Short mmCIF file of C-alpha atoms and ligand atoms in Angstrom, two decimals:
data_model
loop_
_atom_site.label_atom_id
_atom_site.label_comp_id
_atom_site.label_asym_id
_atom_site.label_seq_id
_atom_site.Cartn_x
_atom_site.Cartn_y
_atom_site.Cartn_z
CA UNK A 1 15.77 -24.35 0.88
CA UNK A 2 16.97 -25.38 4.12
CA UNK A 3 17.10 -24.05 7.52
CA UNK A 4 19.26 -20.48 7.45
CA UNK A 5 19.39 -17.72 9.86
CA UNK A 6 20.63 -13.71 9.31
CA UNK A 7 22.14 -12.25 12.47
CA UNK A 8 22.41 -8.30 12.62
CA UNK A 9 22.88 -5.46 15.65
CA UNK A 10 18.96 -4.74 15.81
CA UNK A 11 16.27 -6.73 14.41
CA UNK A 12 12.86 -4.68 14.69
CA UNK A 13 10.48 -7.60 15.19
CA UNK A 14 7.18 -5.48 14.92
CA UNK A 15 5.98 -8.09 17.50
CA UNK A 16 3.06 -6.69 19.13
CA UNK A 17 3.74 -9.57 21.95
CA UNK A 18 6.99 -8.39 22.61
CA UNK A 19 6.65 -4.41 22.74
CA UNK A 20 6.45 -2.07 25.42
CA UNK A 21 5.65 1.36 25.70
CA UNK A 22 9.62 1.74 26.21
CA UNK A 23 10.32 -0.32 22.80
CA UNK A 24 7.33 -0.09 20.96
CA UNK A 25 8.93 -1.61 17.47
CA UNK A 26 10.04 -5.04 20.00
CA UNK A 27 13.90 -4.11 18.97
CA UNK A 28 16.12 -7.31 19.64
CA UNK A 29 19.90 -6.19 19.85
CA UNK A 30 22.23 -8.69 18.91
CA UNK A 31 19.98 -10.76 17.61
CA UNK A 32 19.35 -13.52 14.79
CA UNK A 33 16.37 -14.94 12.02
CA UNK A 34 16.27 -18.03 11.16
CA UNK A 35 13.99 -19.03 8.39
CA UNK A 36 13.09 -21.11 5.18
CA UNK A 37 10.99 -20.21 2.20
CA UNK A 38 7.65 -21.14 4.34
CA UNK A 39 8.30 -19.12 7.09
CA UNK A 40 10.62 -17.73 10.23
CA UNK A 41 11.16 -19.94 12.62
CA UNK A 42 12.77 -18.73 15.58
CA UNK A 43 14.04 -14.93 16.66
CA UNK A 44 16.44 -14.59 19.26
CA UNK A 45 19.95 -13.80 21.06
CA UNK A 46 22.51 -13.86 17.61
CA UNK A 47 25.11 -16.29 20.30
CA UNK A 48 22.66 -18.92 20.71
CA UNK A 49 21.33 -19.02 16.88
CA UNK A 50 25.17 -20.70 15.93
CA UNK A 51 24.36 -24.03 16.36
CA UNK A 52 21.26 -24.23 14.73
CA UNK A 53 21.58 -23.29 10.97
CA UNK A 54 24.08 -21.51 8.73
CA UNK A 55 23.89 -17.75 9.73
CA UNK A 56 24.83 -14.82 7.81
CA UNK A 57 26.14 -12.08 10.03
CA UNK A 58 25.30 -8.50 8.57
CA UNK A 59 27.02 -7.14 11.47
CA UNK A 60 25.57 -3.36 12.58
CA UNK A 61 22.85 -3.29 10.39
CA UNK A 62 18.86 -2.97 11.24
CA UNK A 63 16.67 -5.43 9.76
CA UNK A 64 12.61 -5.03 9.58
CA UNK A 65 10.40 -6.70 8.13
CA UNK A 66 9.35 -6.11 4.55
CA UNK A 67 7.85 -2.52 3.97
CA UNK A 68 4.12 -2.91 2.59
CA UNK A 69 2.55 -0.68 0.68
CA UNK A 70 -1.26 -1.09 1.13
CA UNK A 71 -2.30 1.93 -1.18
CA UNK A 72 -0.89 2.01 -4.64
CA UNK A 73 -1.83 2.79 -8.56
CA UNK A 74 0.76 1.26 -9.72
CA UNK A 75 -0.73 0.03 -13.08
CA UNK A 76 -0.50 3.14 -14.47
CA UNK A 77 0.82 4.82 -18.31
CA UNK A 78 2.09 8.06 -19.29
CA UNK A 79 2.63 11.43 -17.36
CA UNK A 80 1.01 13.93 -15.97
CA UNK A 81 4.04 16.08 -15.70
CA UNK A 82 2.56 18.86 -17.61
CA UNK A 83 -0.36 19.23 -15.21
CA UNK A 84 1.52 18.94 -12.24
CA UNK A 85 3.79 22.13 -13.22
CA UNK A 86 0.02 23.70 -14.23
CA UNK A 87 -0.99 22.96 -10.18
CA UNK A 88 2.13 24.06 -8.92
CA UNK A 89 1.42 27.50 -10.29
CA UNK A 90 -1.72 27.28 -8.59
CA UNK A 91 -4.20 25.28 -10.70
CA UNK A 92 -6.74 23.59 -8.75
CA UNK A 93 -6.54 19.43 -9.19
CA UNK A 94 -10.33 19.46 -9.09
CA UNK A 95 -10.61 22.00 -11.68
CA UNK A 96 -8.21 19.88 -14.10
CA UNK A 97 -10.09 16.49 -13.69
CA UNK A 98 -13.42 18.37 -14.31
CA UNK A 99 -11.75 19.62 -17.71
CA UNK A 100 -11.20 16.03 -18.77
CA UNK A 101 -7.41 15.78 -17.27
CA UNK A 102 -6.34 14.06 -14.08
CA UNK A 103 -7.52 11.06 -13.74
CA UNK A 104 -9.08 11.12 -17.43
CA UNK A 105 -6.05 11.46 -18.40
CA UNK A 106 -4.03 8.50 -17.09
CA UNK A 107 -7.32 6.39 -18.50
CA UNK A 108 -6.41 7.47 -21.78
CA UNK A 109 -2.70 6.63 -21.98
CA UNK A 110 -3.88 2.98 -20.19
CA UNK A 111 -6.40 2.50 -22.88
CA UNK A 112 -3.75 2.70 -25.70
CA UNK A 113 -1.16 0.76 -23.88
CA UNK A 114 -1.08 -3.39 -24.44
CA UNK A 115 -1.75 -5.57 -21.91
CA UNK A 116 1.60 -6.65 -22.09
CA UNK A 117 2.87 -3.18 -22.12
CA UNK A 118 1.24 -2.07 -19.03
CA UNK A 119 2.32 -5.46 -17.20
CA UNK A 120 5.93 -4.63 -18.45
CA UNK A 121 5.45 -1.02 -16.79
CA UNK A 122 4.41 -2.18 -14.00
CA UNK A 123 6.89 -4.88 -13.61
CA UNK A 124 9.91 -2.26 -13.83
CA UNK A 125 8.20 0.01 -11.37
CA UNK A 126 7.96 -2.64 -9.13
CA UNK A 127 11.13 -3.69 -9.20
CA UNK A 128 12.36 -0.40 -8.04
CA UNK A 129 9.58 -0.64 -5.44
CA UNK A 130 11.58 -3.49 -4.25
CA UNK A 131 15.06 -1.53 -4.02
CA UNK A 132 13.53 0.40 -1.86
CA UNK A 133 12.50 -2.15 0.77
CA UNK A 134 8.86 -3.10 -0.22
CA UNK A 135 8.42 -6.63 -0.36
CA UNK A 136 3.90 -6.44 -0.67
CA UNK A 137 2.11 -3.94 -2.89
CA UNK A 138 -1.34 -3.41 -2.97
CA UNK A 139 -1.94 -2.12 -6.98
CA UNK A 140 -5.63 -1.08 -7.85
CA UNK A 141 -6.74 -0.79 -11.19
CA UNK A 142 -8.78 2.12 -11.32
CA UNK A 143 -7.39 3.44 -15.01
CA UNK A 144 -9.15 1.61 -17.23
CA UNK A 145 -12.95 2.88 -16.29
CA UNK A 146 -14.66 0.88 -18.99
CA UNK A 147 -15.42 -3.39 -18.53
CA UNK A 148 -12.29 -4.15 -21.25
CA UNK A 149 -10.03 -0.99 -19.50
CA UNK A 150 -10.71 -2.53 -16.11
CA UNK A 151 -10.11 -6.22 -17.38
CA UNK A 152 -6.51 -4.99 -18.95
CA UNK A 153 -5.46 -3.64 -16.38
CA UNK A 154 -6.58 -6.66 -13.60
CA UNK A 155 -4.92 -8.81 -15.98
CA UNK A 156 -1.38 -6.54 -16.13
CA UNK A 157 -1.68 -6.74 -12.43
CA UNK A 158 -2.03 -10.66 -12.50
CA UNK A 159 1.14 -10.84 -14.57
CA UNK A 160 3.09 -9.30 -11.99
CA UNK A 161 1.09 -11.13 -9.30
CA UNK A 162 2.47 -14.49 -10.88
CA UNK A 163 6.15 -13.23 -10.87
CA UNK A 164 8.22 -14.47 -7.97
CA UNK A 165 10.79 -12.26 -8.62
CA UNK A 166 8.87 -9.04 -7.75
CA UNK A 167 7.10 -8.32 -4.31
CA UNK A 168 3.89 -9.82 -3.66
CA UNK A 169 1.29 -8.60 -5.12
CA UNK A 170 -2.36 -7.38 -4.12
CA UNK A 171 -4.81 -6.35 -6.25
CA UNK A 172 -7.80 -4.07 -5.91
CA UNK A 173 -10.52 -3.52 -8.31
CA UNK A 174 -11.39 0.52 -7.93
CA UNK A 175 -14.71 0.09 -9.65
CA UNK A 176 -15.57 3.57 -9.33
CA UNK A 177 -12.83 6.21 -9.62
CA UNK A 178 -13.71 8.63 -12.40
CA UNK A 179 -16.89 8.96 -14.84
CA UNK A 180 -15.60 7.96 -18.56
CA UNK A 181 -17.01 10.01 -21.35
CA UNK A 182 -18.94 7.36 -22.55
CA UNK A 183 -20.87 6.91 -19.66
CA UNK A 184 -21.67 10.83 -19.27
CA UNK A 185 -25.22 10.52 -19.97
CA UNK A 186 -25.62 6.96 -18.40
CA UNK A 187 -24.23 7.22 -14.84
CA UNK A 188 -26.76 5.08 -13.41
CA UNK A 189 -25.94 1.96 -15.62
CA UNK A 190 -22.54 2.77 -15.27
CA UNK A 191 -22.43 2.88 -11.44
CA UNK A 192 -24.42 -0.43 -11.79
CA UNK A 193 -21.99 -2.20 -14.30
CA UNK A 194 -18.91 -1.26 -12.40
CA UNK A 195 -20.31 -1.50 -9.11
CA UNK A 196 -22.32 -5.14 -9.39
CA UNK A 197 -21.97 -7.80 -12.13
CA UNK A 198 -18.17 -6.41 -12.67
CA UNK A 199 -17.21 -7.31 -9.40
CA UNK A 200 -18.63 -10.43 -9.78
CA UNK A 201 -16.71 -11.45 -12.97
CA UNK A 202 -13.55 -9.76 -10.94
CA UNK A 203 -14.25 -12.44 -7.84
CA UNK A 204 -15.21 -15.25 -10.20
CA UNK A 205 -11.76 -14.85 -12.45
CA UNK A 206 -9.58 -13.79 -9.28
CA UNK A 207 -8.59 -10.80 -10.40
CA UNK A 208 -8.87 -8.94 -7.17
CA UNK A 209 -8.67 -9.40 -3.28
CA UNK A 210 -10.36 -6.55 -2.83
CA UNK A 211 -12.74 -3.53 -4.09
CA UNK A 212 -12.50 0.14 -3.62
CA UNK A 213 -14.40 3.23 -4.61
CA UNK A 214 -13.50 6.97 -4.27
CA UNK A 215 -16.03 8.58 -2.21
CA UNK A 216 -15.86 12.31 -2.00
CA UNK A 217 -17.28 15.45 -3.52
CA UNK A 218 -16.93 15.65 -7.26
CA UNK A 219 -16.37 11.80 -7.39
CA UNK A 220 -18.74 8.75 -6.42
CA UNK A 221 -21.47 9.17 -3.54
CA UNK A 222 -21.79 7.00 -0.80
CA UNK A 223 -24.89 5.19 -1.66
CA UNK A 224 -22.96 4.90 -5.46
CA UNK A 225 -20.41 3.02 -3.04
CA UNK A 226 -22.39 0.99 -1.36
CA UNK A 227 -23.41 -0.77 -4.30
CA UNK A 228 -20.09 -1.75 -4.76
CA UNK A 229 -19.68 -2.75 -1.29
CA UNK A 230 -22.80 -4.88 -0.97
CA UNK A 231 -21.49 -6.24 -4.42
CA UNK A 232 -17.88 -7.11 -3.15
CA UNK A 233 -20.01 -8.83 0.46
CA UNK A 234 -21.66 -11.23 -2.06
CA UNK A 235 -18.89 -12.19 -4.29
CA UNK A 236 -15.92 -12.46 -1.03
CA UNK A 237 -14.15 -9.59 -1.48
CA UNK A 238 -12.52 -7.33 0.86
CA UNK A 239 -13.34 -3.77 0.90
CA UNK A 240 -10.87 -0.51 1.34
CA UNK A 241 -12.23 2.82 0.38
CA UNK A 242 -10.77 6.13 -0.84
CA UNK A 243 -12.76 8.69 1.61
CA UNK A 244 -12.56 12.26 2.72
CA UNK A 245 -9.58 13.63 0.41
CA UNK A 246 -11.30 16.50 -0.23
CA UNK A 247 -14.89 16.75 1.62
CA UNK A 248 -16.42 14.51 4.01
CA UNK A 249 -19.44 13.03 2.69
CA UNK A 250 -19.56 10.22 5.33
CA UNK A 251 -17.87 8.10 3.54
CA UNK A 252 -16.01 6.69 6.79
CA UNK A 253 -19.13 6.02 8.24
CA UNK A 254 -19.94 4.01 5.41
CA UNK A 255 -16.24 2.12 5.75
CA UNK A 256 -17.85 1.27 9.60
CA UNK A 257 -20.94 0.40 7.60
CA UNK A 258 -19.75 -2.31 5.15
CA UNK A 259 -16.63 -3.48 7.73
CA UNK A 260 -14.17 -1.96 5.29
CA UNK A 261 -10.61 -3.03 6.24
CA UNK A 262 -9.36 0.42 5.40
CA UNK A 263 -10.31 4.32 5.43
CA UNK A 264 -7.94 5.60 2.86
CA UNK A 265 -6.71 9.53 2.77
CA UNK A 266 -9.25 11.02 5.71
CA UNK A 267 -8.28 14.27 5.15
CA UNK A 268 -11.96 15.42 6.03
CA UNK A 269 -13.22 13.31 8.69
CA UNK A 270 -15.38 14.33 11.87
CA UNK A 271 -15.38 13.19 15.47
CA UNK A 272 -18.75 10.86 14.02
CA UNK A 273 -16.75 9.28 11.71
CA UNK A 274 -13.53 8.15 13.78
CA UNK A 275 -15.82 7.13 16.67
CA UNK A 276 -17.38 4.95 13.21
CA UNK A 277 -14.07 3.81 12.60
CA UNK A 278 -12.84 3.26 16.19
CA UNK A 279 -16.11 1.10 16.49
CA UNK A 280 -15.87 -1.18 13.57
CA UNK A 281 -11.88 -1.40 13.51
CA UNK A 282 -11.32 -0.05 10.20
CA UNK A 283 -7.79 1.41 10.02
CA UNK A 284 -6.93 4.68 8.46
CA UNK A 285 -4.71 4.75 5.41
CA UNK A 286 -2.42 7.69 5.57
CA UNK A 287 -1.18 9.46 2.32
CA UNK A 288 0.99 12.14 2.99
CA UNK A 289 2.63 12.22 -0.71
CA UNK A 290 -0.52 13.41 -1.78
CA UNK A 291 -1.51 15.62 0.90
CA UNK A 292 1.97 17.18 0.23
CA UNK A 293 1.52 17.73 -3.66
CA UNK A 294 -2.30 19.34 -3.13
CA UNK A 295 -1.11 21.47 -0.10
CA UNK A 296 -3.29 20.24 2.11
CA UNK A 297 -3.66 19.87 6.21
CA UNK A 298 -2.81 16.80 7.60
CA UNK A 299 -6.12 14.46 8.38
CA UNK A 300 -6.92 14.61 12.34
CA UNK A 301 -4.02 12.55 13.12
CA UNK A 302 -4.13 12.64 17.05
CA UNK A 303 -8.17 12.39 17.09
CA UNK A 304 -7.63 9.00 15.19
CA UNK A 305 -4.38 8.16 17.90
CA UNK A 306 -6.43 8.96 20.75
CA UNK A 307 -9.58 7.14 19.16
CA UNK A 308 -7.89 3.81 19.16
CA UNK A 309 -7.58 3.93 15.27
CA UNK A 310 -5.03 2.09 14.32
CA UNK A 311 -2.97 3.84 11.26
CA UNK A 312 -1.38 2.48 7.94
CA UNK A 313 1.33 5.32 6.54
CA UNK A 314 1.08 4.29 2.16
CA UNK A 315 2.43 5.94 -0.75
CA UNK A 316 -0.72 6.30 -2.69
CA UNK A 317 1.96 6.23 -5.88
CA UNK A 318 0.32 7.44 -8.99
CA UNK A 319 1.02 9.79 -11.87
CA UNK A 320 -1.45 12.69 -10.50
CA UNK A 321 -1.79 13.49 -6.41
CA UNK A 322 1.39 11.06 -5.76
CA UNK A 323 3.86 10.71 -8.27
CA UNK A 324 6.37 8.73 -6.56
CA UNK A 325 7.05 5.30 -5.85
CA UNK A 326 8.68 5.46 -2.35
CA UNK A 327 6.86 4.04 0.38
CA UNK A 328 9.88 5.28 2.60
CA UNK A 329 9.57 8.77 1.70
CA UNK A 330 5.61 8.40 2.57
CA UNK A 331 7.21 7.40 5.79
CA UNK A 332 9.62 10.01 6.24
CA UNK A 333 6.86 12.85 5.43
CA UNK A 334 4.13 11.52 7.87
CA UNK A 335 6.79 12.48 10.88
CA UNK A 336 6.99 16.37 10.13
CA UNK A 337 3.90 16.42 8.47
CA UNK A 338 1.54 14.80 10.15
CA UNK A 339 3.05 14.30 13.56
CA UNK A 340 3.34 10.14 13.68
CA UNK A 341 5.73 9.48 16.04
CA UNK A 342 8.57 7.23 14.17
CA UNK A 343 7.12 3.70 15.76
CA UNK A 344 4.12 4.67 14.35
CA UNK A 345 5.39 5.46 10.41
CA UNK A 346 7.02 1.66 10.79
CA UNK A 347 4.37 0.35 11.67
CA UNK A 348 1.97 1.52 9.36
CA UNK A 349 4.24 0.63 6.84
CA UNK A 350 4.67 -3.24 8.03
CA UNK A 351 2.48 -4.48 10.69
CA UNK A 352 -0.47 -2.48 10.56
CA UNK A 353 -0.51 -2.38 6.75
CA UNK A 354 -0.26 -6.25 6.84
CA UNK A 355 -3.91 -6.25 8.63
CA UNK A 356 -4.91 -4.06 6.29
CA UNK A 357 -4.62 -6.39 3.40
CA UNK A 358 -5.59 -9.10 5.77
CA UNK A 359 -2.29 -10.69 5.68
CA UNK A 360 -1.98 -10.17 9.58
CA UNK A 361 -4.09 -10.84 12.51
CA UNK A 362 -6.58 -13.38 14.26
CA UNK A 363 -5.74 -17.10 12.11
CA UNK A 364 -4.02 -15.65 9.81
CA UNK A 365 -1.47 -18.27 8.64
CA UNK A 366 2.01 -16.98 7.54
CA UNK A 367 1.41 -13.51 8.68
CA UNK A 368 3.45 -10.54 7.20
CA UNK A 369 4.60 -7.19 9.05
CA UNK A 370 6.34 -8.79 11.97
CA UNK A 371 9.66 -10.90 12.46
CA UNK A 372 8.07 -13.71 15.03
CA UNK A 373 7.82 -17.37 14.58
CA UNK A 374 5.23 -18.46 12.20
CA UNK A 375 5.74 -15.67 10.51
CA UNK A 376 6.64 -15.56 6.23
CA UNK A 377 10.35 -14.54 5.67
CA UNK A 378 10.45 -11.34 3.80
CA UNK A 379 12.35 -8.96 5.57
CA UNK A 380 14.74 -5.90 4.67
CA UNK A 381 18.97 -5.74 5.96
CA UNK A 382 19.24 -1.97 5.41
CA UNK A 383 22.73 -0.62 4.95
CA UNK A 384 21.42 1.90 7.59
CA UNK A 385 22.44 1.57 11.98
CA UNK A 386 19.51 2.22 13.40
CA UNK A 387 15.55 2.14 12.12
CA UNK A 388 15.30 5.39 12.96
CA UNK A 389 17.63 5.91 9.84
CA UNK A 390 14.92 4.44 7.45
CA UNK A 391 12.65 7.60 7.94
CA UNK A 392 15.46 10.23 6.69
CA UNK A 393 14.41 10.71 3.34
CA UNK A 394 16.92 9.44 1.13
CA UNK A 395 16.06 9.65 -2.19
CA UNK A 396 18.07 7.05 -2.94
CA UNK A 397 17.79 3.00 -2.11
CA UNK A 398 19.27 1.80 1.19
CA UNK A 399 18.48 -1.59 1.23
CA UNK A 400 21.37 -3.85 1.53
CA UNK A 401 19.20 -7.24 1.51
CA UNK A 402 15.18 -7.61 0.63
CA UNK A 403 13.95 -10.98 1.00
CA UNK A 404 10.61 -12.40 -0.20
CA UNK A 405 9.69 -15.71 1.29
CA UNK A 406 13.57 -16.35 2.31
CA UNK A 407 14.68 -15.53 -1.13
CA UNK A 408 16.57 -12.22 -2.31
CA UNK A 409 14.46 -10.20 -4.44
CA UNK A 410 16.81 -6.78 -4.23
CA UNK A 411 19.13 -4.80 -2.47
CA UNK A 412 22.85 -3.69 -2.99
CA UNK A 413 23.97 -7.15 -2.21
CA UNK A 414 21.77 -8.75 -4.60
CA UNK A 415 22.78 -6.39 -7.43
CA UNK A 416 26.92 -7.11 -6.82
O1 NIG B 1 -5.57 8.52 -4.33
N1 NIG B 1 -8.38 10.35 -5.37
C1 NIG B 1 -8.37 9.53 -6.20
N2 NIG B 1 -7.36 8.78 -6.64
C2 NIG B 1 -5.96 9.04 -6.55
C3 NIG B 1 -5.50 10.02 -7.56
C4 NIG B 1 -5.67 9.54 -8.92
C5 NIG B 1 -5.07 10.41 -9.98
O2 NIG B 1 -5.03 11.67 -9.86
O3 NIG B 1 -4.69 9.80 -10.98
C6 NIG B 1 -5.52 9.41 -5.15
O4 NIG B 1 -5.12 10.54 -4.85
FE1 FE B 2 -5.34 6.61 -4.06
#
């Protein structure tokens, strides 16, 4: 692929170089992108791109970078549908999982799908994913709960991972999300198997970037987590956490502990644990899909502003607290819900979440979130005027153009 540029009314670099408090997305009006299918070269004034490559012009459009969704369960099988009708009418999510639904549930549909069925699933969701401007997913496993669940599902994820027509993939290994039957009466070795010598056969097989755990009442303890954690230090994984959705059991103190990338949900968190995560530079992952669907408060979203925290906005998409696979609507809701201001819901959905995964910051080569030199071309024409646009919720694709490393992955103009 050679040199080729994309010239548009405003291009929302997400340059952290470039913003001011006046234009804190770095908006360049009139502007132009030229890339290849390592990376962008050069941003600037649309007149003086002409000479140097063949340029599109998409005329009033926006373009951002490629959404990322840093919080996913994408893997999953089946439908919860019945249960969620059961919790609208006031059932307690809790009270379901402890009855051997919710997540229980969802482990047994993925333990009688195929490898190849799940991978197909996945694939399909993915691709809609991609419609709607995402061009990285992170996708946990999580499901599976026993060594062969866990290894299907890694594996489904890998599939998709290798498949250049889909976004980029990320996977997580959530060693410790539920308590299978089977391991009722063992939870110790359990805790032990998942936590340690899986996550070493996970790191040895590259199956995962990174390892999570759900900490919180009625789940996994944080010394349970640790293991993993400790575990995940030794074999080169990252670490991102699922902590305070429904109590706060410390578990963001143990994020600062470990030096997780990512505090996931924080819907109970104290001043001790944002000073934690202010300290070690964790970001908090915000969910409001599933806040929304367990009628919930918002976490302490100006306490982790004025902390210095910085925020991620994800979709959490699964088939119990989040069923939905919009990262844009997680965007949209985190504005009247949880107060971001709109700069903020962009930028946890590109920049920010890029650090998350690691895929932006110090020497990071080919970083993603941002439209700057150096940077890897995947980046979003929306048939929208304005960014602000992108966090109206929808409900419908509005992506005229997605791009993953220069090349067209979805959008209107790819389907034609
Ligand atoms: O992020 N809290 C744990 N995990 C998921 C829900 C999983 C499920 O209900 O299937 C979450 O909300
Ligand atoms: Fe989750």
């Amino acid at each position: 692929m050679s040199l080729v540029g994309i010239a548009a009314k405003r291009i929302v670099t997400c340059d952290v170089a470039r913003a001011t408090p006046d234009n804190p997305l770095a908006v360049i009006e009139d502007a132009a992108v030229l890339y290849d299918e390592h990376s962008i070269s050069w941003v600037g004034p649309r007149d003086a791109a002409k000479d140097k490559a063949e340029i599109t012009d998409f005329g009033d459009r926006v373009v951002t970078p490629g959404l990322i969704d840093a919080h996913t369960h994408s893997a999953w099988a089946g439908s919860r549908h019945d249960e969620y009708a059961l919790r609208m009418a006031g059932a307690d999510y809790r009270a379901i999982a402890s009855a051997g639904g919710g997540i229980l549930s969802t482990y047994r549909a993925v333990t009688q799908a195929s490898e190849a069925g799940l991978a197909a699933e996945l694939a399909a969701r993915l691709r809609r994913m991609a419609e709607l401007g995402v061009t990285t997913i992170e996708v946990k496993s999580g499901y599976g709960l026993e060594p062969d669940g866990e290894r299907k599902q890694l594996r489904a994820i890998a599939r998709a991972r290798a498949d250049v027509s889909l976004p980029s993939v990320i996977a997580t290994y959530l060693a410790l999300h539920a308590l299978p039957e089977s391991a009722r009466g063992s939870r110790d070795h359990y805790v032990l198997r998942a936590g340690t010598s899986m996550v070493q056969e996970v790191a040895q097989q590259k199956l995962a970037q990174f390892v999570d755990a759900y900490v919180d009442a009625n789940a996994f303890s944080v010394d349970e987590a640790r293991l993993v954690c400790d575990a995940a230090k030794r074999a080169g994984l990252g670490i991102r956490l699922h902590v305070g959705q429904f109590a706060d059991i410390g578990g963001a103190q143990l994020c600062a502990e470990v030096g997780a990338r990512s505090a996931d949900h924080l819907e109970h968190v104290d001043a001790a644990g944002i000073d934690a995560l202010a300290k070690s530079g964790t970001l908090a992952t915000l969910l409001p899909v599933a806040s929304f669907t367990l009628r919930q408060d918002p976490p302490p979203v100006a306490a982790l502003r004025e902390a210095g925290v910085g925020m991620v906005v994800a979709s959490d998409a699964n088939p119990g607290t989040a069923p939905t696979e919009s990262l844009p609507l997680a965007m949209a809701l985190s504005v009247p819900m949880y107060g971001l201001t709109p700069a903020e819901a962009i930028l946890g959905a590109t920049r920010n979440a890029a650090i998350s995964l690691g895929l932006a910051g110090h020497g990071v080569s080919r970083p993603r979130g941002s439209l700057t030199s150096g940077a890897r071309a995947d980046l979003v024409v929306w048939d929208l005027p304005h960014e602000l646009a992108i966090l109206q919720p929808w409900a419908t694709p509005k992506t005229h153009l997605v791009l993953r490393k220069g090349q067209p992955i979805a959008g209107s103009a790819h389907r034609r």
